Coordinates of N, CA and C in Angstrom, one line a residue:
P1214 N 4.1 -175.2 -194.6 CA 3.8 -174.3 -195.7 C 2.3 -173.9 -195.8
D1215 N 2.0 -172.8 -196.3 CA 0.6 -172.4 -196.4 C 0.2 -172.3 -197.9
V1216 N -1.0 -172.2 -198.1 CA -1.5 -172.1 -199.5 C -2.3 -170.8 -199.7
N1217 N -1.7 -169.7 -199.3 CA -2.3 -168.4 -199.6 C -1.8 -168.0 -201.0
P1218 N -2.7 -167.3 -201.7 CA -2.4 -166.9 -203.1 C -1.0 -166.2 -203.2
G1219 N -0.2 -166.7 -204.1 CA 1.2 -166.2 -204.3 C 2.3 -166.9 -203.5
N1220 N 1.9 -167.6 -202.5 CA 2.9 -168.3 -201.7 C 3.2 -169.7 -202.4
C1221 N 3.9 -169.7 -203.5 CA 4.1 -170.9 -204.3 C 5.5 -170.9 -204.9
W1222 N 5.8 -172.0 -205.5 CA 7.0 -172.1 -206.3 C 6.5 -171.7 -207.7
A1223 N 6.9 -170.5 -208.2 CA 6.5 -170.0 -209.5 C 7.7 -170.1 -210.4
F1224 N 7.4 -170.5 -211.7 CA 8.4 -170.5 -212.7 C 7.9 -169.9 -213.9
R1225 N 8.8 -169.3 -214.7 CA 8.4 -168.6 -215.9 C 7.9 -169.6 -217.0
G1226 N 6.8 -169.2 -217.6 CA 6.2 -169.9 -218.7 C 5.3 -171.1 -218.2
S1227 N 5.0 -172.0 -219.1 CA 4.1 -173.1 -218.8 C 4.8 -174.4 -218.7
Q1228 N 6.1 -174.4 -218.8 CA 6.8 -175.7 -218.7 C 8.0 -175.5 -217.7
G1229 N 8.2 -176.4 -216.9 CA 9.4 -176.4 -216.0 C 9.5 -177.7 -215.2
F1230 N 10.6 -177.8 -214.5 CA 10.8 -179.0 -213.7 C 11.5 -178.8 -212.4
A1231 N 11.4 -179.7 -211.5 CA 12.1 -179.7 -210.2 C 12.5 -181.1 -209.9
V1232 N 13.7 -181.3 -209.4 CA 14.1 -182.6 -208.9 C 14.2 -182.5 -207.4
I1233 N 13.5 -183.5 -206.8 CA 13.4 -183.5 -205.3 C 14.2 -184.7 -204.8
R1234 N 15.1 -184.4 -203.8 CA 15.8 -185.5 -203.1 C 15.0 -185.8 -201.9
L1235 N 14.6 -187.1 -201.8 CA 13.8 -187.5 -200.7 C 14.8 -187.9 -199.5
S1236 N 14.2 -187.9 -198.3 CA 15.1 -188.2 -197.2 C 15.6 -189.6 -197.1
G1237 N 14.9 -190.5 -197.9 CA 15.4 -191.9 -198.0 C 15.0 -192.5 -199.3
T1238 N 15.4 -193.7 -199.6 CA 15.1 -194.3 -200.8 C 13.7 -195.0 -200.7
I1239 N 12.8 -194.8 -201.6 CA 11.5 -195.4 -201.6 C 11.1 -196.1 -202.9
R1240 N 10.1 -196.9 -202.8 CA 9.4 -197.4 -203.9 C 8.1 -196.5 -204.1
P1241 N 8.1 -195.6 -205.0 CA 7.0 -194.6 -205.1 C 5.7 -195.3 -205.5
T1242 N 4.6 -194.9 -204.9 CA 3.3 -195.4 -205.1 C 2.3 -194.3 -205.6
A1243 N 2.6 -193.1 -205.3 CA 1.6 -192.0 -205.7 C 2.3 -190.7 -205.5
V1244 N 1.8 -189.6 -206.1 CA 2.2 -188.3 -205.9 C 1.0 -187.4 -205.7
T1245 N 1.2 -186.3 -205.0 CA 0.1 -185.4 -204.7 C 0.5 -184.0 -205.1
L1246 N -0.3 -183.3 -205.9 CA -0.1 -182.0 -206.4 C -1.1 -181.1 -205.8
E1247 N -0.7 -179.9 -205.3 CA -1.6 -179.0 -204.7 C -1.5 -177.6 -205.3
H1248 N -2.6 -176.9 -205.5 CA -2.7 -175.5 -206.0 C -3.8 -174.9 -205.2
I1249 N -3.9 -173.6 -205.2 CA -5.0 -173.0 -204.5 C -6.3 -173.3 -205.2
S1250 N -7.4 -173.2 -204.5 CA -8.7 -173.4 -205.2 C -9.1 -172.1 -205.9
K1251 N -10.1 -172.2 -206.8 CA -10.6 -171.1 -207.4 C -11.3 -170.1 -206.4
A1252 N -11.8 -170.6 -205.4 CA -12.5 -169.8 -204.3 C -11.4 -168.9 -203.6
L1253 N -10.2 -169.4 -203.5 CA -9.2 -168.6 -202.8 C -8.5 -167.6 -203.8
S1254 N -8.6 -167.8 -205.1 CA -8.0 -166.9 -206.1 C -8.7 -165.6 -206.1
P1255 N -7.9 -164.5 -206.1 CA -8.6 -163.2 -206.2 C -9.4 -163.0 -207.5
Q1256 N -9.0 -163.6 -208.6 CA -9.8 -163.5 -209.8 C -10.9 -164.6 -210.0
G1257 N -10.9 -165.6 -209.1 CA -11.8 -166.7 -209.2 C -11.5 -167.7 -210.3
T1258 N -10.2 -167.6 -210.8 CA -9.7 -168.6 -211.8 C -8.3 -169.0 -211.4
I1259 N -7.8 -170.1 -211.9 CA -6.5 -170.5 -211.6 C -5.7 -170.9 -212.8
P1260 N -5.5 -170.0 -213.8 CA -4.8 -170.3 -215.0 C -3.3 -170.7 -214.8
S1261 N -2.7 -170.3 -213.6 CA -1.3 -170.6 -213.3 C -1.2 -172.0 -212.8
A1262 N -2.3 -172.7 -212.6 CA -2.2 -174.1 -212.1 C -1.6 -175.0 -213.2
P1263 N -0.8 -176.0 -212.8 CA -0.3 -176.9 -213.8 C -1.4 -177.7 -214.4
K1264 N -1.3 -178.1 -215.6 CA -2.3 -178.9 -216.3 C -1.7 -180.3 -216.5
D1265 N -0.9 -180.5 -217.5 CA -0.3 -181.8 -217.8 C 1.1 -181.9 -217.1
F1266 N 1.4 -183.0 -216.5 CA 2.7 -183.1 -215.9 C 3.1 -184.6 -215.9
A1267 N 4.4 -184.8 -215.7 CA 4.9 -186.2 -215.7 C 5.9 -186.3 -214.5
V1268 N 6.0 -187.5 -214.0 CA 6.9 -187.8 -212.8 C 7.9 -188.8 -213.2
Y1269 N 9.1 -188.6 -212.9 CA 10.2 -189.5 -213.3 C 11.0 -189.9 -212.0
G1270 N 11.5 -191.1 -212.0 CA 12.4 -191.6 -211.0 C 13.8 -191.5 -211.5
L1271 N 14.7 -190.9 -210.7 CA 16.1 -190.8 -211.2 C 17.0 -191.6 -210.2
K1272 N 18.0 -192.2 -210.8 CA 19.0 -193.0 -210.0 C 20.1 -192.1 -209.5
E1273 N 20.5 -191.0 -210.2 CA 21.5 -190.2 -209.7 C 21.3 -188.7 -210.2
E1274 N 21.9 -187.8 -209.5 CA 21.8 -186.4 -209.9 C 22.4 -186.2 -211.3
G1275 N 21.8 -185.3 -212.1 CA 22.3 -185.0 -213.4 C 21.9 -186.0 -214.5
E1276 N 21.1 -187.0 -214.1 CA 20.7 -188.0 -215.0 C 19.8 -187.3 -216.1
E1277 N 20.1 -187.5 -217.3 CA 19.3 -186.9 -218.4 C 17.9 -187.3 -218.4
E1278 N 17.6 -188.5 -218.4 CA 16.2 -189.0 -218.6 C 16.0 -190.2 -217.6
G1279 N 15.2 -190.0 -216.6 CA 14.9 -191.0 -215.7 C 13.8 -192.0 -216.2
L1280 N 13.3 -192.8 -215.3 CA 12.2 -193.7 -215.7 C 10.9 -193.0 -215.5
L1281 N 10.0 -193.0 -216.5 CA 8.7 -192.3 -216.4 C 7.9 -193.2 -215.5
L1282 N 7.4 -192.5 -214.4 CA 6.6 -193.2 -213.4 C 5.1 -192.9 -213.7
G1283 N 4.8 -191.9 -214.4 CA 3.4 -191.6 -214.8 C 3.3 -190.2 -215.4
Q1284 N 2.2 -190.1 -216.2 CA 1.9 -188.8 -216.8 C 0.4 -188.5 -216.4
F1285 N 0.1 -187.3 -216.0 CA -1.2 -187.0 -215.4 C -1.7 -185.6 -215.8
T1286 N -3.0 -185.4 -215.5 CA -3.6 -184.0 -215.7 C -4.2 -183.6 -214.4
Y1287 N -3.7 -182.4 -214.0 CA -4.3 -181.8 -212.8 C -5.6 -181.1 -213.2
N1288 N -6.7 -181.5 -212.5 CA -8.1 -180.9 -212.9 C -8.3 -179.6 -212.1
H1289 N -8.3 -178.5 -212.9 CA -8.4 -177.2 -212.3 C -9.8 -177.0 -211.7
D1290 N -10.8 -177.8 -212.1 CA -12.1 -177.7 -211.5 C -12.3 -178.7 -210.3
G1291 N -11.3 -179.5 -210.0 CA -11.4 -180.5 -209.0 C -10.9 -179.9 -207.6
D1292 N -10.7 -180.9 -206.7 CA -10.2 -180.5 -205.4 C -8.8 -179.9 -205.5
P1293 N -8.4 -178.9 -204.7 CA -7.1 -178.3 -204.8 C -6.0 -179.3 -204.5
I1294 N -6.2 -180.3 -203.7 CA -5.2 -181.3 -203.4 C -5.6 -182.6 -204.2
Q1295 N -4.8 -183.0 -205.2 CA -5.1 -184.1 -206.0 C -4.0 -185.2 -205.9
T1296 N -4.4 -186.4 -205.7 CA -3.4 -187.5 -205.6 C -3.5 -188.4 -206.9
F1297 N -2.4 -188.8 -207.4 CA -2.3 -189.5 -208.6 C -1.5 -190.8 -208.3
Y1298 N -2.0 -192.0 -208.6 CA -1.4 -193.2 -208.3 C -0.5 -193.7 -209.4
L1299 N 0.6 -194.2 -209.1 CA 1.6 -194.7 -210.0 C 1.3 -196.2 -210.3
E1300 N 1.4 -196.6 -211.5 CA 1.1 -198.0 -211.9 C 2.3 -198.8 -212.0
G1301 N 2.1 -200.1 -211.7 CA 3.2 -201.1 -211.9 C 4.0 -201.3 -210.6
D1302 N 4.5 -202.5 -210.5 CA 5.4 -202.9 -209.4 C 6.8 -202.9 -209.7
S1303 N 7.2 -202.8 -211.0 CA 8.6 -202.9 -211.4 C 9.2 -201.6 -211.6
M1304 N 8.7 -200.6 -210.9 CA 9.3 -199.2 -211.1 C 10.7 -199.1 -210.5
G1305 N 11.0 -199.8 -209.5 CA 12.3 -199.7 -208.8 C 12.2 -198.8 -207.6
T1306 N 13.3 -198.4 -207.1 CA 13.4 -197.6 -205.9 C 14.2 -196.3 -206.2
Y1307 N 13.9 -195.2 -205.6 CA 14.5 -193.9 -205.9 C 14.6 -193.1 -204.7
Q1308 N 15.6 -192.2 -204.7 CA 15.7 -191.2 -203.8 C 15.5 -189.8 -204.4
L1309 N 15.6 -189.8 -205.8 CA 15.4 -188.6 -206.6 C 14.2 -188.7 -207.4
V1310 N 13.3 -187.8 -207.4 CA 12.1 -187.8 -208.2 C 12.0 -186.4 -208.9
E1311 N 11.7 -186.5 -210.2 CA 11.5 -185.3 -211.0 C 10.1 -185.0 -211.3
L1312 N 9.6 -183.8 -211.0 CA 8.3 -183.3 -211.4 C 8.5 -182.5 -212.7
R1313 N 7.9 -182.9 -213.8 CA 8.1 -182.1 -215.0 C 6.7 -181.6 -215.4
V1314 N 6.5 -180.3 -215.4 CA 5.3 -179.7 -215.8 C 5.3 -179.4 -217.3
L1315 N 4.3 -179.9 -218.0 CA 4.3 -179.9 -219.5 C 3.4 -178.7 -220.0
S1316 N 2.5 -178.3 -219.2 CA 1.6 -177.2 -219.6 C 0.8 -176.7 -218.3
N1317 N 0.2 -175.5 -218.5 CA -0.6 -175.0 -217.4 C -2.0 -174.7 -218.0
W1318 N -2.9 -174.1 -217.1 CA -4.2 -173.9 -217.6 C -4.4 -172.5 -218.2
G1319 N -3.4 -172.0 -218.9 CA -3.5 -170.8 -219.7 C -2.8 -169.6 -219.3
H1320 N -2.1 -169.5 -218.2 CA -1.4 -168.3 -217.8 C -0.2 -168.1 -218.8
P1321 N -0.1 -167.0 -219.4 CA 0.9 -166.8 -220.4 C 2.3 -166.5 -219.8
E1322 N 2.4 -166.1 -218.5 CA 3.7 -165.7 -218.0 C 4.3 -166.7 -217.0
Y1323 N 3.5 -167.4 -216.2 CA 4.1 -168.3 -215.2 C 3.2 -169.4 -214.8
T1324 N 3.7 -170.4 -214.1 CA 3.0 -171.5 -213.5 C 3.4 -171.6 -212.0
C1325 N 2.4 -172.0 -211.2 CA 2.7 -172.1 -209.8 C 2.4 -173.5 -209.2
I1326 N 3.3 -173.9 -208.4 CA 3.1 -175.2 -207.6 C 3.1 -174.8 -206.2
Y1327 N 2.0 -175.2 -205.5 CA 1.9 -174.8 -204.1 C 2.5 -175.9 -203.2
R1328 N 2.3 -177.2 -203.6 CA 2.9 -178.3 -202.8 C 2.9 -179.5 -203.7
F1329 N 4.0 -180.3 -203.6 CA 4.2 -181.5 -204.4 C 4.7 -182.6 -203.4
R1330 N 4.0 -183.7 -203.3 CA 4.3 -184.7 -202.3 C 4.5 -186.0 -203.0
V1331 N 5.5 -186.8 -202.6 CA 5.8 -188.1 -203.1 C 5.5 -189.1 -202.0
H1332 N 4.6 -190.1 -202.4 CA 4.2 -191.2 -201.4 C 4.9 -192.5 -201.8
G1333 N 5.2 -193.3 -200.9 CA 5.8 -194.6 -201.2 C 6.2 -195.4 -200.0
E1334 N 6.8 -196.6 -200.3 CA 7.2 -197.5 -199.2 C 8.7 -197.4 -199.1
L1335 N 9.2 -197.3 -197.9 CA 10.7 -197.3 -197.7 C 11.3 -198.6 -198.3
A1336 N 12.4 -198.4 -198.9 CA 13.1 -199.5 -199.6 C 14.1 -200.1 -198.6

C-alpha cells in the first residue's frame, strides 16, 4: 500500500469502525495507525486524520461488544506512523480486532485511515 493523499480507507463523518480478521490468533501487544503527514497534504493540514480511537478484541464475528484493549489519541502534529501499546497481560487471544474511530481532527465530511496494523504474539 502507498500513502499518497487520497489513497486511504475513507468513511463518512467522524466516527466509524472496521473489524479486521487476522491470519492467525494472537495475543495483541500494540497497534499502529498511519495517516499522511501535513507535509504531504495539499492543504498542509490533515483534518481527516482520526483523533480519538479505541481497539477491541472480538471472540467471534457479529459480537456486539468485544473487550476494550485500549483507547488512544492520534497526534496530528506527530509522526505519521504512530504505535500505541496495549496494557495488561490478561487481554486474551484474538483473531478479530475492531478499530473504532470516535472522532477526527475536524473534517466535517469524512475520516481517512491510511494503514492500521495489529502487533502481537502468536497464540
